[in-house]
Coordinates of N, CA and C in Angstrom, one line a residue:
M1 N 29.8 137.3 99.1 CA 30.1 136.7 100.4 C 29.8 137.8 101.4
T2 N 29.4 137.4 102.6 CA 29.1 138.4 103.7 C 30.5 138.8 104.3
D3 N 30.4 139.7 105.2 CA 31.6 140.1 106.0 C 32.1 138.9 106.7
A4 N 33.4 138.9 107.0 CA 34.1 137.8 107.6 C 33.4 137.6 109.0
P5 N 33.3 136.3 109.4 CA 32.7 136.1 110.8 C 33.6 136.7 111.9
P6 N 33.0 136.9 113.0 CA 33.8 137.6 114.1 C 34.7 136.6 114.8
F7 N 35.1 135.5 114.2 CA 35.9 134.5 114.9 C 36.8 133.9 113.8
P8 N 38.0 133.5 114.1 CA 38.9 132.9 113.1 C 38.5 131.5 112.7
R9 N 38.5 131.3 111.4 CA 38.3 129.9 110.9 C 39.1 129.8 109.6
K10 N 39.5 128.6 109.2 CA 40.2 128.4 108.0 C 39.3 128.5 106.8
S11 N 39.7 129.3 105.8 CA 38.9 129.4 104.6 C 39.0 128.2 103.7
F12 N 38.0 127.9 103.0 CA 38.0 126.8 102.0 C 38.0 127.4 100.6
A13 N 38.1 128.7 100.5 CA 37.8 129.4 99.2 C 38.8 128.9 98.1
D14 N 40.0 128.6 98.4 CA 41.0 128.2 97.4 C 40.6 126.8 96.8
I15 N 40.0 126.0 97.6 CA 39.6 124.6 97.2 C 38.2 124.5 96.8
A16 N 37.3 125.0 97.6 CA 35.8 124.9 97.4 C 35.2 126.2 97.7
P17 N 35.2 127.2 96.7 CA 34.7 128.5 96.9 C 33.2 128.5 97.4
A18 N 32.4 127.6 96.8 CA 31.0 127.6 97.1 C 30.8 127.1 98.6
L19 N 31.6 126.1 99.0 CA 31.5 125.6 100.4 C 31.9 126.8 101.3
D20 N 32.9 127.5 101.0 CA 33.3 128.6 101.8 C 32.2 129.7 102.0
R21 N 31.6 130.0 100.8 CA 30.5 130.9 100.8 C 29.3 130.4 101.6
Y22 N 28.9 129.2 101.4 CA 27.8 128.6 102.2 C 28.1 128.6 103.7
T23 N 29.4 128.3 104.0 CA 29.7 128.3 105.5 C 29.5 129.6 106.1
D24 N 30.0 130.7 105.4 CA 29.8 132.0 105.9 C 28.3 132.5 105.9
D25 N 27.7 132.3 104.7 CA 26.4 132.9 104.5 C 25.2 132.1 105.1
I26 N 25.3 130.8 105.0 CA 24.2 130.0 105.5 C 24.4 129.5 106.9
L27 N 25.6 128.8 107.1 CA 25.8 128.1 108.4 C 26.0 129.2 109.5
F28 N 27.0 130.1 109.3 CA 27.2 131.1 110.4 C 26.4 132.3 110.2
G29 N 26.0 132.6 109.0 CA 25.1 133.8 108.8 C 23.7 133.6 109.0
D30 N 23.2 132.4 109.0 CA 21.8 132.1 109.2 C 21.5 131.1 110.3
V31 N 22.0 129.9 110.1 CA 21.7 128.9 111.1 C 22.1 129.3 112.5
W32 N 23.4 129.7 112.7 CA 23.9 130.1 114.0 C 23.2 131.3 114.6
E33 N 22.5 132.1 113.7 CA 21.9 133.3 114.2 C 20.4 133.1 114.5
R34 N 19.8 132.0 114.3 CA 18.4 131.7 114.5 C 18.1 131.8 116.0
P35 N 17.0 132.4 116.4 CA 16.8 132.7 117.8 C 16.3 131.5 118.6
Q36 N 15.9 130.4 118.0 CA 15.3 129.3 118.7 C 16.3 128.6 119.7
L37 N 17.6 128.7 119.4 CA 18.6 128.2 120.3 C 19.7 129.3 120.4
S38 N 20.2 129.4 121.6 CA 21.2 130.3 121.9 C 22.5 129.8 121.2
K39 N 23.5 130.8 121.0 CA 24.8 130.4 120.5 C 25.5 129.4 121.4
R40 N 25.3 129.6 122.7 CA 25.9 128.8 123.7 C 25.3 127.3 123.6
D41 N 24.0 127.2 123.4 CA 23.4 125.9 123.2 C 23.9 125.3 121.9
R42 N 23.9 126.1 120.9 CA 24.4 125.5 119.6 C 25.9 125.1 119.7
S43 N 26.7 125.8 120.5 CA 28.1 125.3 120.7 C 28.1 124.0 121.4
L44 N 27.3 123.8 122.5 CA 27.3 122.5 123.2 C 26.9 121.4 122.2
I45 N 25.9 121.6 121.4 CA 25.4 120.6 120.5 C 26.5 120.3 119.5
T46 N 27.1 121.3 118.9 CA 28.1 121.1 117.9 C 29.3 120.4 118.5
V47 N 29.8 120.8 119.6 CA 31.0 120.1 120.2 C 30.6 118.6 120.5
A48 N 29.4 118.4 121.0 CA 28.9 117.0 121.3 C 28.9 116.2 120.0
T49 N 28.4 116.8 119.0 CA 28.3 116.0 117.7 C 29.6 115.7 117.2
L50 N 30.5 116.7 117.1 CA 31.9 116.5 116.6 C 32.6 115.5 117.4
M51 N 32.4 115.5 118.7 CA 33.1 114.5 119.6 C 32.5 113.1 119.3
A52 N 31.2 113.0 119.2 CA 30.6 111.7 119.0 C 30.9 111.1 117.7
L53 N 31.1 111.9 116.7 CA 31.4 111.5 115.3 C 33.0 111.4 115.1
Y54 N 33.7 111.7 116.2 CA 35.2 111.6 116.1 C 35.7 112.5 115.0
R55 N 35.2 113.7 114.9 CA 35.7 114.7 114.0 C 36.7 115.7 114.7
T56 N 37.8 115.1 115.1 CA 38.7 115.9 115.9 C 39.4 117.1 115.2
E57 N 39.4 117.1 113.8 CA 40.0 118.2 113.1 C 39.2 119.5 113.3
Q58 N 37.9 119.4 113.4 CA 37.0 120.5 113.6 C 36.8 120.9 115.0
L59 N 37.2 120.0 115.9 CA 36.9 120.2 117.3 C 37.6 121.4 118.0
P60 N 38.9 121.7 117.7 CA 39.5 122.8 118.3 C 38.8 124.2 118.0
F61 N 38.4 124.4 116.8 CA 37.7 125.6 116.4 C 36.4 125.7 117.3
H62 N 35.7 124.6 117.4 CA 34.4 124.7 118.0 C 34.5 124.7 119.6
V63 N 35.5 124.1 120.1 CA 35.8 124.3 121.6 C 36.1 125.7 121.9
R64 N 36.9 126.4 121.1 CA 37.2 127.8 121.3 C 35.9 128.6 121.1
R65 N 35.2 128.3 120.1 CA 33.9 129.0 119.9 C 32.9 128.8 121.1
A66 N 32.9 127.6 121.6 CA 32.0 127.3 122.8 C 32.4 128.2 124.0
L67 N 33.7 128.3 124.2 CA 34.2 129.2 125.3 C 33.8 130.6 125.1
D68 N 34.0 131.1 123.8 CA 33.6 132.4 123.5 C 32.0 132.6 123.6
N69 N 31.3 131.6 123.4 CA 29.8 131.7 123.5 C 29.3 131.4 124.9
G70 N 30.2 131.3 125.9 CA 29.8 131.3 127.3 C 29.8 129.9 128.0
V71 N 30.2 128.9 127.2 CA 30.3 127.5 127.8 C 31.5 127.5 128.7
T72 N 31.4 127.0 129.9 CA 32.6 127.0 130.8 C 33.5 125.8 130.6
R73 N 34.7 125.9 131.1 CA 35.6 124.7 131.0 C 35.0 123.6 131.7
E74 N 34.3 123.8 132.9 CA 33.7 122.8 133.7 C 32.6 122.1 132.9
E75 N 31.8 122.9 132.2 CA 30.7 122.3 131.4 C 31.3 121.5 130.2
L76 N 32.3 122.0 129.6 CA 32.9 121.2 128.5 C 33.5 119.9 129.1
G77 N 34.1 119.9 130.2 CA 34.6 118.7 130.9 C 33.5 117.7 131.2
E78 N 32.4 118.2 131.7 CA 31.2 117.4 132.0 C 30.6 116.8 130.7
L79 N 30.6 117.6 129.6 CA 30.1 117.1 128.4 C 31.0 116.0 127.9
I80 N 32.3 116.1 128.0 CA 33.2 115.0 127.5 C 33.0 113.8 128.4
T81 N 32.8 114.0 129.7 CA 32.6 112.8 130.6 C 31.3 112.1 130.2
H82 N 30.2 112.9 130.1 CA 28.9 112.4 129.8 C 28.9 111.6 128.5
L83 N 29.5 112.2 127.5 CA 29.5 111.5 126.2 C 30.5 110.3 126.1
A84 N 31.4 110.1 127.0 CA 32.2 108.9 127.1 C 31.3 107.7 127.1
F85 N 30.2 107.8 127.8 CA 29.3 106.6 128.0 C 28.4 106.4 126.8
Y86 N 28.3 107.4 125.9 CA 27.4 107.3 124.7 C 28.2 107.2 123.4
A87 N 29.3 107.9 123.4 CA 30.1 107.9 122.2 C 31.4 107.0 122.2
G88 N 31.8 106.7 123.5 CA 32.9 105.8 123.6 C 34.1 106.5 124.3
W89 N 34.9 105.7 125.0 CA 36.0 106.3 125.7 C 37.1 106.9 124.8
P90 N 37.4 106.3 123.6 CA 38.4 106.9 122.7 C 38.0 108.3 122.2
C91 N 36.7 108.5 121.9 CA 36.2 109.8 121.5 C 36.4 110.8 122.7
A92 N 36.0 110.3 123.9 CA 36.1 111.2 125.0 C 37.6 111.6 125.3
A93 N 38.5 110.6 125.3 CA 39.9 110.8 125.5 C 40.5 111.8 124.5
S94 N 40.1 111.6 123.2 CA 40.6 112.6 122.2 C 40.1 114.0 122.4
A95 N 38.8 114.1 122.8 CA 38.2 115.4 123.0 C 38.8 116.0 124.2
A96 N 39.1 115.3 125.2 CA 39.8 115.8 126.4 C 41.2 116.4 126.1
A97 N 41.9 115.7 125.2 CA 43.2 116.1 124.8 C 43.1 117.4 124.0
V98 N 42.1 117.5 123.1 CA 41.9 118.8 122.4 C 41.5 119.9 123.4
A99 N 40.6 119.6 124.3 CA 40.2 120.7 125.3 C 41.4 121.1 126.1
R100 N 42.3 120.2 126.5 CA 43.4 120.5 127.3 C 44.3 121.5 126.5
R101 N 44.5 121.3 125.2 CA 45.3 122.2 124.4 C 44.7 123.6 124.3
I102 N 43.4 123.6 124.1 CA 42.6 124.9 123.9 C 42.7 125.6 125.2
F103 N 42.4 125.0 126.4 CA 42.4 125.6 127.7 C 43.8 126.2 128.0
A104 N 44.9 125.4 127.6 CA 46.3 125.9 127.9 C 46.5 127.1 127.0
D105 N 46.1 127.1 125.8 CA 46.3 128.3 124.9 C 45.6 129.5 125.4
A106 N 44.4 129.3 126.0 CA 43.5 130.4 126.5 C 44.0 130.9 127.8
G107 N 44.9 130.2 128.5 CA 45.4 130.7 129.8 C 44.6 130.4 130.9

């Protein structure tokens, strides 16, 4: 396994060691490092996808990561508003609640 990623995430190693290794080595070690898209753009895409698919358990990690990758609070708010019309109001409302908690934690 590669060195730990420079951001906190929950490990799956106790349940699915291969999934944990693939997450570090392939997803974050390769896909997120490819130069064709910036990490900022990848964060916007990932947050949008998680929101649209109503994957709220993964959303806090990726909202924090988006902020770390240069996405502003205002941009995240606009993303949530924009996707309300494509993914639905409940998805947007849930994403807004997650963002509120992350923003409050970040100060």
